[in-house]
XYZ file of C-alpha atoms in Angstrom:
677
model
C 0.080 3.460 -23.066
C -3.496 2.063 -23.253
C -5.480 2.222 -20.027
C -5.683 -1.575 -19.659
C -1.914 -1.940 -19.924
C -1.340 0.972 -17.581
C -3.808 -0.485 -15.074
C -2.057 -3.857 -15.236
C 1.298 -2.130 -14.783
C 0.017 -0.324 -11.690
C -1.436 -3.548 -10.285
C 1.868 -5.346 -10.873
C 3.664 -2.695 -8.848
C 1.035 -2.677 -6.113
C 1.082 -6.457 -5.836
C 4.845 -6.916 -5.814
C 5.964 -8.889 -2.805
C 8.370 -6.155 -1.709
C 5.791 -3.337 -1.707
C 3.311 -5.674 -0.085
C 5.810 -6.288 2.712
C 6.312 -2.565 3.228
C 2.567 -2.021 3.335
C 2.100 -4.766 5.932
C 4.974 -3.450 8.022
C 3.419 0.009 8.291
C -0.108 -1.302 8.838
C 1.306 -3.330 11.732
C 2.594 -0.057 13.200
C -0.862 1.502 13.451
C -0.899 1.236 17.282
C 2.414 3.076 17.316
C 1.197 5.822 14.981
C -1.927 6.350 17.040
C -0.053 6.440 20.362
C 2.616 8.821 19.030
C -0.032 11.109 17.542
C -1.898 11.082 20.856
C 1.278 11.976 22.742
C 1.925 14.969 20.501
C -1.733 15.951 20.549
C -1.850 15.927 24.340
C 1.292 17.968 24.863
C 0.512 20.555 22.183
C -3.110 20.866 23.294
C -1.983 21.372 26.887
C 0.307 24.180 25.758
C -2.280 25.673 23.415
C -4.940 25.904 26.113
C -2.416 27.052 28.758
C -3.014 23.960 30.887
C 0.733 23.604 31.393
C 3.800 25.679 30.686
C 7.326 24.686 29.820
C 8.497 25.044 33.424
C 5.790 22.696 34.710
C 6.767 19.183 35.854
C 3.825 17.658 34.018
C 4.984 19.301 30.809
C 8.448 17.814 31.276
C 6.983 14.314 31.713
C 4.756 14.679 28.646
C 7.535 16.189 26.593
C 10.046 13.474 27.482
C 7.521 10.753 26.658
C 6.603 12.294 23.316
C 10.266 12.835 22.448
C 11.109 9.209 23.197
C 8.208 7.933 21.106
C 9.275 10.053 18.144
C 12.934 9.129 18.568
C 12.146 5.414 18.444
C 10.108 5.754 15.247
C 12.961 4.878 12.814
C 13.973 1.902 14.951
C 10.450 0.497 15.079
C 9.991 1.013 11.332
C 13.250 -0.795 10.568
C 12.318 -3.738 12.773
C 8.854 -4.093 11.246
C 10.181 -3.915 7.676
C 12.807 -6.561 8.359
C 10.185 -8.882 9.837
C 7.610 -8.640 7.052
C 10.000 -8.765 4.091
C 11.630 -11.949 5.359
C 8.294 -13.491 6.313
C 6.717 -12.822 2.936
C 9.733 -14.218 1.110
C 9.501 -17.453 3.077
C 12.204 -16.861 5.681
C 12.146 -16.322 9.427
C 10.557 -12.971 10.236
C 12.201 -12.687 13.647
C 15.660 -13.225 12.157
C 14.952 -10.600 9.509
C 13.785 -8.178 12.216
C 16.939 -8.737 14.287
C 19.194 -8.233 11.281
C 17.373 -5.062 10.215
C 17.485 -3.710 13.779
C 21.205 -4.388 14.144
C 22.173 -3.159 10.673
C 20.124 0.026 10.923
C 21.324 0.863 14.434
C 24.992 0.496 13.573
C 25.414 1.098 9.842
C 22.645 3.686 9.629
C 24.255 5.506 12.582
C 21.002 5.483 14.510
C 23.087 4.767 17.606
C 26.348 6.700 17.689
C 29.247 6.867 20.127
C 29.808 10.210 21.859
C 32.598 10.457 24.403
C 32.497 6.729 25.212
C 28.697 6.902 25.595
C 26.012 5.857 23.145
C 23.325 8.260 21.966
C 20.383 8.092 19.600
C 20.772 9.935 16.327
C 17.067 9.691 15.504
C 16.734 12.446 12.901
C 20.058 11.780 11.218
C 19.223 8.113 10.685
C 15.696 8.678 9.368
C 16.523 8.443 5.615
C 17.937 4.942 6.176
C 14.986 3.555 8.167
C 13.542 1.927 5.033
C 16.632 1.566 2.842
C 18.858 -0.442 5.197
C 16.168 -2.903 6.407
C 15.084 -3.464 2.806
C 18.624 -4.228 1.678
C 19.453 -6.383 4.685
C 16.242 -8.430 4.393
C 16.442 -8.983 0.631
C 20.109 -9.969 0.887
C 19.294 -12.369 3.719
C 16.560 -13.982 1.611
C 18.991 -14.323 -1.317
C 21.744 -15.837 0.808
C 19.338 -18.264 2.469
C 18.207 -19.485 -0.938
C 21.632 -19.966 -2.511
C 23.431 -21.511 0.454
C 23.521 -25.327 0.857
C 20.602 -26.852 2.747
C 22.794 -28.657 5.326
C 20.046 -31.283 5.646
C 22.673 -33.959 6.141
C 23.922 -32.218 9.264
C 20.649 -30.925 10.670
C 18.265 -33.823 10.118
C 18.356 -34.781 13.812
C 17.355 -31.342 15.100
C 13.892 -29.788 15.108
C 12.782 -27.686 12.169
C 12.652 -24.575 14.359
C 16.230 -24.995 15.550
C 17.446 -26.005 12.093
C 15.987 -22.868 10.554
C 17.877 -20.676 13.010
C 21.141 -22.574 12.542
C 20.916 -22.244 8.745
C 20.586 -18.474 9.143
C 23.869 -17.963 11.009
C 26.135 -17.674 7.962
C 23.754 -15.541 5.832
C 23.036 -13.306 8.846
C 26.732 -12.666 9.423
C 27.564 -12.161 5.746
C 24.793 -9.617 5.247
C 25.610 -7.671 8.390
C 29.314 -7.333 7.629
C 28.689 -6.620 3.940
C 27.266 -3.221 4.933
C 30.803 -2.110 5.747
C 31.522 -2.416 2.030
C 28.608 -0.559 0.474
C 27.483 1.912 3.168
C 30.020 4.457 1.837
C 28.300 4.119 -1.530
C 24.892 4.747 0.043
C 26.224 7.838 1.751
C 27.630 9.111 -1.552
C 24.279 8.524 -3.248
C 22.505 10.312 -0.400
C 24.815 13.314 -0.690
C 24.267 13.407 -4.446
C 20.476 13.351 -4.044
C 20.685 16.050 -1.369
C 22.665 18.249 -3.749
C 20.022 17.759 -6.439
C 17.127 18.727 -4.220
C 18.867 21.585 -2.386
C 17.225 24.822 -3.592
C 19.232 27.813 -4.705
C 18.267 30.396 -2.087
C 20.396 33.191 -3.529
C 18.557 33.775 -6.810
C 15.106 32.334 -6.149
C 11.904 33.925 -4.895
C 10.430 32.882 -1.544
C 7.347 31.563 -3.336
C 9.380 29.281 -5.601
C 11.550 28.108 -2.667
C 8.400 27.264 -0.704
C 6.949 25.346 -3.624
C 10.217 23.435 -4.116
C 10.172 22.548 -0.421
C 6.631 21.251 -0.818
C 7.649 18.974 -3.707
C 10.681 17.632 -1.823
C 8.842 17.004 1.454
C 5.956 15.264 -0.311
C 8.413 13.139 -2.244
C 10.090 12.117 1.018
C 6.741 11.346 2.644
C 5.885 9.165 -0.350
C 9.082 7.200 0.299
C 8.096 6.703 3.942
C 10.441 9.369 5.327
C 9.202 12.207 7.515
C 9.457 14.869 4.860
C 9.327 18.057 6.961
C 11.800 16.896 9.599
C 14.221 15.524 7.027
C 14.101 18.649 4.861
C 14.657 20.956 7.822
C 17.544 18.765 8.998
C 19.329 18.574 5.634
C 18.456 21.940 4.140
C 18.010 25.463 5.453
C 14.332 26.387 6.040
C 15.079 29.996 7.059
C 13.238 31.380 4.018
C 9.939 30.181 5.538
C 10.006 33.062 7.967
C 10.160 35.594 5.114
C 7.022 37.080 3.517
C 5.756 35.090 0.545
C 3.431 37.993 -0.219
C 3.009 41.194 1.809
C 1.405 40.509 5.160
C 1.949 36.751 5.460
C 5.051 34.603 5.939
C 5.788 31.606 3.755
C 5.279 29.218 6.692
C 1.895 30.648 7.661
C 0.763 30.647 4.032
C 2.015 27.071 3.595
C 0.416 25.687 6.779
C -2.873 27.562 6.346
C -3.726 27.399 2.654
C -1.610 24.574 1.157
C -1.423 21.784 3.730
C -4.972 22.023 5.023
C -5.178 19.350 7.757
C -1.693 18.091 7.108
C 0.583 16.967 4.308
C -1.272 16.446 1.041
C -4.331 18.414 2.205
C -5.822 15.352 3.875
C -9.008 17.204 4.777
C -9.985 16.793 1.124
C -8.885 13.165 1.099
C -11.020 12.349 4.150
C -14.023 14.047 2.575
C -13.493 12.040 -0.634
C -13.160 8.772 1.326
C -16.381 9.406 3.196
C -18.159 9.990 -0.134
C -17.188 6.589 -1.532
C -20.334 4.513 -1.952
C -18.722 1.121 -1.406
C -15.590 1.249 0.643
C -14.273 -0.491 3.687
C -10.585 0.172 4.073
C -10.457 3.784 2.855
C -13.473 4.942 4.860
C -12.333 3.179 8.035
C -8.874 4.725 7.854
C -10.398 8.145 7.150
C -12.684 7.884 10.179
C -9.820 6.674 12.377
C -7.628 9.590 11.335
C -10.192 12.397 11.737
C -9.307 13.314 15.368
C -5.646 13.528 14.406
C -6.053 15.106 10.994
C -8.041 17.922 12.600
C -4.778 18.891 14.315
C -2.714 18.263 11.151
C -1.189 14.860 12.007
C -0.818 12.927 8.762
C 1.010 9.694 9.665
C -2.066 7.463 9.909
C -3.275 8.194 6.392
C 0.233 8.208 4.900
C 1.077 4.743 6.192
C -2.287 3.028 6.722
C -4.304 4.036 3.671
C -1.502 3.992 2.421
C -0.079 6.966 0.534
C 3.550 5.949 0.799
C 4.893 3.915 -2.134
C 1.363 3.675 -3.558
C 1.562 4.650 -7.255
C -2.209 5.160 -7.452
C -2.123 7.884 -4.800
C 1.128 9.581 -5.846
C -0.514 11.830 -8.478
C -3.192 13.393 -6.204
C -0.739 13.521 -3.299
C 1.440 15.904 -5.339
C -1.302 17.504 -7.444
C -3.609 18.622 -4.620
C -1.105 20.781 -2.674
C 0.242 22.141 -5.969
C -3.224 23.322 -6.968
C -3.863 24.660 -3.477
C -0.588 26.566 -3.667
C -1.416 28.088 -7.053
C -4.992 29.062 -6.176
C -4.159 30.500 -2.739
C -1.146 32.403 -4.043
C -3.211 33.872 -6.883
C -6.088 34.905 -4.602
C -3.887 36.426 -1.888
C -1.446 38.148 -4.230
C -4.346 39.906 -5.974
C -5.614 41.171 -2.634
C -8.976 39.423 -2.850
C -8.511 38.309 0.744
C -6.734 40.441 3.296
C -4.368 38.679 5.671
C -2.927 39.687 9.005
C 0.714 39.302 9.870
C 0.383 36.720 12.636
C 2.133 33.448 13.375
C -0.034 30.445 14.214
C 0.800 26.956 15.471
C 1.030 24.211 12.859
C -1.521 22.338 14.986
C -4.228 24.967 14.535
C -7.259 23.222 12.966
C -8.413 24.119 9.468
C -11.043 26.861 9.205
C -9.913 28.212 12.581
C -6.509 28.949 11.069
C -8.177 30.539 8.035
C -10.302 32.729 10.294
C -7.283 33.866 12.341
C -5.045 34.584 9.358
C -7.698 36.519 7.424
C -9.294 38.126 10.454
C -12.718 37.010 9.238
C -14.711 34.472 7.224
C -12.944 35.158 3.916
C -10.075 32.871 4.887
C -12.579 30.223 5.993
C -14.323 30.410 2.625
C -11.029 30.037 0.755
C -10.018 27.023 2.853
C -13.439 25.429 2.332
C -13.185 25.855 -1.433
C -9.697 24.342 -1.426
C -10.876 21.349 0.639
C -13.792 20.697 -1.732
C -11.495 21.045 -4.749
C -9.052 18.586 -3.132
C -11.857 16.100 -2.507
C -12.854 16.188 -6.185
C -9.243 15.459 -7.171
C -8.754 12.669 -4.638
C -12.077 10.930 -5.279
C -11.371 9.132 -8.618
C -8.018 7.905 -7.375
C -9.532 6.617 -4.122
C -12.269 4.918 -6.132
C -9.652 3.225 -8.307
C -7.678 2.215 -5.226
C -10.796 0.760 -3.598
C -11.552 -1.412 -6.619
C -8.212 -3.162 -6.197
C -9.147 -4.506 -2.753
C -12.856 -5.276 -2.968
C -12.526 -8.843 -1.622
C -11.051 -7.770 1.702
C -14.285 -7.875 3.695
C -15.254 -11.325 2.437
C -11.811 -12.751 3.205
C -11.742 -11.206 6.679
C -15.249 -12.463 7.441
C -14.327 -16.008 6.483
C -11.040 -15.878 8.403
C -12.852 -14.819 11.568
C -15.532 -17.465 11.036
C -13.064 -20.320 10.687
C -10.940 -19.044 13.597
C -7.750 -19.715 11.699
C -4.442 -19.307 13.492
C -2.425 -16.109 13.789
C -0.025 -17.304 11.094
C -2.776 -17.150 8.485
C -3.912 -13.764 9.778
C -0.370 -12.471 9.320
C -0.381 -13.587 5.706
C -3.964 -12.456 5.078
C -2.805 -9.199 3.552
C -0.417 -11.118 1.309
C -3.117 -13.493 0.152
C -5.705 -10.826 -0.487
C -3.337 -8.515 -2.428
C -1.421 -11.118 -4.443
C -4.568 -12.794 -5.755
C -6.140 -9.696 -7.257
C -3.771 -9.498 -10.222
C -5.643 -11.724 -12.636
C -9.243 -11.449 -11.515
C -11.885 -8.840 -12.256
C -13.139 -6.207 -9.887
C -16.168 -8.065 -8.596
C -16.862 -11.784 -8.673
C -20.362 -12.668 -7.549
C -19.449 -16.338 -7.754
C -16.530 -15.996 -5.358
C -18.411 -13.767 -2.948
C -21.328 -16.214 -2.903
C -19.004 -19.127 -2.120
C -17.240 -17.195 0.649
C -20.584 -16.265 2.153
C -21.813 -19.869 1.915
C -18.775 -21.082 3.828
C -19.086 -18.305 6.391
C -22.754 -19.052 7.041
C -22.235 -22.809 7.205
C -19.817 -24.972 9.161
C -16.836 -26.817 7.709
C -16.275 -30.374 8.875
C -13.838 -33.210 8.202
C -15.286 -36.670 7.617
C -13.055 -39.733 7.453
C -13.265 -42.596 4.944
C -11.511 -45.817 5.982
C -8.698 -47.351 3.916
C -8.545 -51.126 4.176
C -5.314 -53.109 3.903
C -6.011 -56.230 1.809
C -3.090 -58.132 3.303
C -3.883 -57.741 7.003
C -7.669 -57.269 6.743
C -7.418 -54.174 8.967
C -8.150 -50.498 8.747
C -4.776 -49.032 7.779
C -5.765 -45.384 7.682
C -8.352 -42.751 6.833
C -8.709 -40.050 4.217
C -10.049 -36.753 5.558
C -12.796 -35.469 3.271
C -14.117 -31.917 3.437
C -17.815 -31.332 4.043
C -19.945 -28.223 4.544
C -22.900 -28.259 6.903
C -25.514 -25.776 5.733
C -27.468 -23.635 8.236
C -30.443 -25.980 7.738
C -28.323 -28.940 8.844
C -27.818 -30.501 5.389
C -24.352 -31.866 4.731
C -22.878 -31.234 1.263
C -19.586 -31.938 -0.450
C -16.922 -29.304 -1.172
C -18.665 -27.875 -4.254
C -16.940 -24.567 -3.543
C -13.381 -25.794 -4.140
C -13.428 -25.272 -7.909
C -14.453 -21.653 -7.446
C -11.762 -21.061 -4.835
C -9.164 -22.697 -7.080
C -10.297 -20.559 -10.011
C -9.747 -17.403 -7.973
C -6.603 -18.741 -6.282
C -8.155 -18.436 -2.834
C -7.582 -21.947 -1.477
C -5.083 -20.945 1.225
C -7.865 -20.324 3.728
C -9.328 -23.810 3.259
C -5.904 -25.482 3.248
C -5.026 -23.851 6.551
C -8.356 -24.828 8.093
C -8.000 -28.460 6.981
C -4.470 -28.621 8.399
C -5.500 -27.204 11.749
C -8.678 -29.271 11.980
C -6.721 -32.437 11.205
C -4.384 -31.594 14.057
C -7.304 -31.002 16.407
C -8.892 -34.326 15.395
C -5.644 -36.270 15.890
C -5.342 -34.746 19.357
C -8.972 -35.766 19.989
C -8.135 -39.368 19.016
C -4.927 -39.325 21.068
C -6.872 -38.364 24.192
C -8.866 -41.556 23.625
C -5.707 -43.693 23.218
C -6.342 -44.090 19.504
C -3.562 -43.256 17.033
C -4.856 -43.444 13.460
C -2.988 -42.453 10.313
C -4.922 -39.869 8.327
C -4.310 -38.271 4.950
C -5.464 -34.801 4.010
C -5.898 -33.171 0.609
C -4.241 -29.807 -0.051
C -3.942 -27.551 -3.074
C -1.065 -28.494 -5.421
C 0.713 -25.163 -4.919
C 1.423 -26.162 -1.316
C 4.269 -28.361 -2.564
C 6.167 -25.302 -3.787
C 5.269 -23.058 -0.866
C 8.137 -22.924 1.596
C 6.040 -21.205 4.264
C 3.209 -23.772 4.202
C 5.632 -26.712 4.159
C 7.342 -25.336 7.260
C 3.933 -24.739 8.818
C 2.964 -28.374 8.226
C 6.197 -29.627 9.767
C 5.779 -27.450 12.842
C 2.056 -28.177 13.269
C 2.454 -31.983 13.317
C 5.796 -32.113 15.092
C 4.150 -33.699 18.134
C 2.143 -36.151 15.987
C 4.820 -38.138 14.134
C 3.874 -40.674 11.454
C 0.168 -39.907 11.741
C -0.233 -37.572 8.768
C -0.002 -38.032 5.025
C -0.392 -35.298 2.426
C -2.343 -36.041 -0.766
C -1.677 -33.817 -3.775
C -2.889 -34.334 -7.336
C -0.331 -34.981 -10.079
C -0.315 -31.431 -11.432
C 1.107 -30.206 -8.140
C 4.467 -31.771 -8.920
C 5.007 -30.243 -12.341
C 5.656 -26.548 -11.619
C 9.093 -26.802 -9.994
C 10.357 -30.346 -9.647
C 13.518 -29.468 -7.714
C 11.623 -27.416 -5.154
C 8.969 -30.129 -4.854
C 11.586 -32.820 -4.239
C 13.234 -30.684 -1.580
C 9.907 -30.142 0.173
C 9.007 -33.846 -0.009
C 12.247 -34.662 1.803
C 11.539 -31.894 4.316
C 8.114 -33.392 5.047
C 9.590 -36.867 5.286
C 12.178 -35.622 7.778
C 9.224 -34.511 9.891
C 7.576 -37.960 9.554
C 4.969 -36.772 7.058
C 4.519 -38.911 3.939
C 3.483 -37.491 0.567
C 0.975 -39.250 -1.706
C 0.135 -38.722 -5.363
C -3.652 -38.437 -5.482
C -6.030 -39.035 -8.400
C -3.288 -40.587 -10.532
C -4.282 -40.922 -14.166
C -6.577 -37.902 -14.456
C -4.687 -35.946 -17.067
C -1.193 -34.799 -16.145
C 0.584 -38.130 -15.704
C 4.312 -38.060 -16.279
C 5.892 -41.417 -15.547
C 9.426 -40.093 -15.973
C 8.675 -37.426 -13.369
C 7.103 -40.034 -11.108
C 10.291 -42.085 -11.309
C 12.299 -39.084 -10.086
C 10.060 -38.174 -7.169
C 10.781 -39.686 -3.736
C 7.152 -40.797 -3.344
C 6.156 -44.344 -2.430
C 2.344 -44.163 -2.445
C 0.094 -43.582 -5.463
C -3.716 -43.427 -5.370
C -5.444 -44.572 -8.546
C -8.323 -42.310 -9.489
C -11.868 -43.650 -9.286
C -12.495 -42.798 -12.948
C -9.897 -45.379 -14.022
C -11.705 -48.089 -12.075
C -15.107 -47.051 -13.459
C -13.719 -47.343 -16.984
C -12.389 -50.807 -16.152
C -15.912 -52.183 -16.704
C -14.995 -52.206 -20.386
C -12.259 -54.524 -21.658
C -10.053 -51.689 -22.920
C -10.426 -49.858 -19.616
C -9.585 -52.990 -17.650
C -6.471 -53.548 -19.783
C -5.337 -49.972 -19.248
C -5.890 -50.196 -15.473
C -3.918 -53.458 -15.411
C -0.972 -51.997 -17.365
C -0.823 -48.951 -15.072
C -0.853 -51.124 -11.942
C 1.860 -53.432 -13.296
C 4.059 -50.493 -14.234
C 3.656 -48.813 -10.861
C 4.391 -52.066 -9.069
C 7.598 -52.391 -11.068
C 8.474 -48.912 -9.814
C 7.968 -50.225 -6.226
C 5.008 -47.977 -5.538
C 2.434 -48.791 -2.889
C -1.009 -48.482 -4.504
C -4.377 -47.395 -3.178
C -7.470 -48.145 -5.283
C -10.053 -45.411 -4.877
C -13.749 -45.713 -5.611
C -14.263 -49.407 -4.942
C -18.025 -49.736 -4.626
C -18.949 -53.275 -5.730
C -17.852 -56.842 -5.101
C -16.790 -57.114 -8.744
C -14.522 -54.079 -8.461
C -13.039 -55.405 -5.218
C -12.217 -58.770 -6.828
C -10.681 -56.979 -9.802
C -8.280 -54.866 -7.747
C -7.457 -57.796 -5.481
C -6.516 -59.800 -8.538
C -4.004 -57.087 -9.397
C -2.554 -57.342 -5.879
C -3.346 -53.754 -4.989
C -2.448 -53.357 -1.350
C -5.060 -50.883 -0.087
C -8.694 -50.295 -0.999
C -10.885 -47.291 -0.304
C -14.506 -46.864 -1.271
C -18.163 -47.209 -0.467
C -17.938 -51.003 -0.612
C -16.471 -50.825 2.882
C -17.725 -47.541 4.243
C -18.673 -43.981 3.324
C -16.919 -41.147 5.118
C -17.717 -40.943 8.842
C -17.668 -38.132 11.416
C -14.776 -38.395 13.820
C -16.918 -39.579 16.738
C -17.894 -42.695 14.734
C -14.348 -43.704 13.802
C -13.323 -45.534 16.965
C -16.536 -47.619 17.142
C -16.125 -48.478 13.448
C -12.581 -49.744 13.941
C -13.576 -51.704 17.028
C -16.346 -53.543 15.170
C -14.735 -53.662 11.726
C -16.163 -56.700 9.907
C -13.799 -58.647 7.716
C -14.947 -58.525 4.108
C -11.747 -59.905 2.664
C -12.624 -63.557 2.916
């Protein structure tokens, strides 16, 4: 397979919505990973330095706390996965989390009944901590999509309540369906366990240890605690036997294969710190250093991430395999003498090498293995870093605009999903993001004048950028953001700023109707449509959404459904810039839209006879379709008389007023001069 095709294949996997959801769910658990690692670090350090002993009351308190934290790990993972999968597929995250929690606890036998009491079966349920929440969430999403909308029954209730009521039937169906296919999952699990169970009767200790390494790393890659799961399902007794004279398999494995934890993460950290341009990888490496020193690997596995990351799978398996081969070869040939001692798995690298070898020879071998591991990890980390090189710019802009928590929760989704079709570095995009970050976005409002009542009937919100020097410029950056599919940030800011401005007007006893422009893809985005409905729930009939014609062509059925959803929330939809290239009158006849804005270019062309005829025919046709029309770009008396002659109801343009800052709107309305006479 050519490199370009392979790279695209890898990116497709990385950017799939399901893997993205898993990545977000584990990144969200970083506080948990850090706290659990600290708990284990404290208790093992206290024992190691003889600060406490097992009969000490302090030890009991620390031990019980650490045990509880570890026992709750599968439950917390299941809950997080259920939340993020449902959220990213456009459904309620909290409902997905509840379903995953309930399904995993019962069907995964995380909570079991023992003599009329309930107990946690933390280790036994571990293999299902990802599988069951994934199945339950994906089935819930499917059922929510195929079930009837029930809009006829729920139109009088709030969107929030309606969403929860619609989930009752899918929630119940998915939960009870596990009774049907859990036996199948158990059969599959038993079959896999039989495949990976090593033959201890006719196999050397070295080969058994290597097989264990492959199995545990494979489990870690799937998000399952590999060592605990292996030791629970399979017999690890061979680890206590000598792999070569003078050293047990476990001591050899912990000291010279898994240097600083699963995957030899000492080498990975060194490689991450050597990256010239890296944000995510280097930050995670630095964060994990205190824990990796004592061989805790969870932070890197789930936050870098290693798990379910096809880019990192090869070095994750290759590095310990090479370490195993080199160390086994060196020790078996007697080049380094080892002492028959047992050391704690928490013993830091280099110290463990010194103890096992009784001198610096073990330290030298470990150092060489770490450097070799770093060389192997480096190209894969570099490749991984190039997939996410817009993260810092996106985060900087998000912080600058102070966008709501909902956008922050989808930031990972936006940043990953939009990398598929763009190159590694776009100076144009980065420049635009920096321009916006350094400046200040503003909404200005251009009046819309009703020709029948001679009043201001509404305002269109127009985006402006104030440069650091105070100059105000138009949204020149939108084309670049559209090109790179990065308009979500601006759409969210416009929506939230419009809400803030309407609340500002309401506090002054002024209740204008405003229309905002959003990217066409909003009309097919279930999450953003719901967000709009919820955001303006307390501001009924004061918002209109303007979307250009092309926004209605991608999925007409979904668009129609979302138009009705907006209308149920007292938000009207408008076709903007009609006549600019994608007009489909048959589609327009099917859409439940009453307002059409005629693009300024049509009116400019009306200075010629052919252009005037075309404008007239379009207006007559739209009037026959019972559409309310808005003429954009009216700048002269001649243009005003022309559109009036066609009985166009609303006019917008410089003839009346350019766009104004919000503080000038109320005075403008109060002193509005009649120009209709």
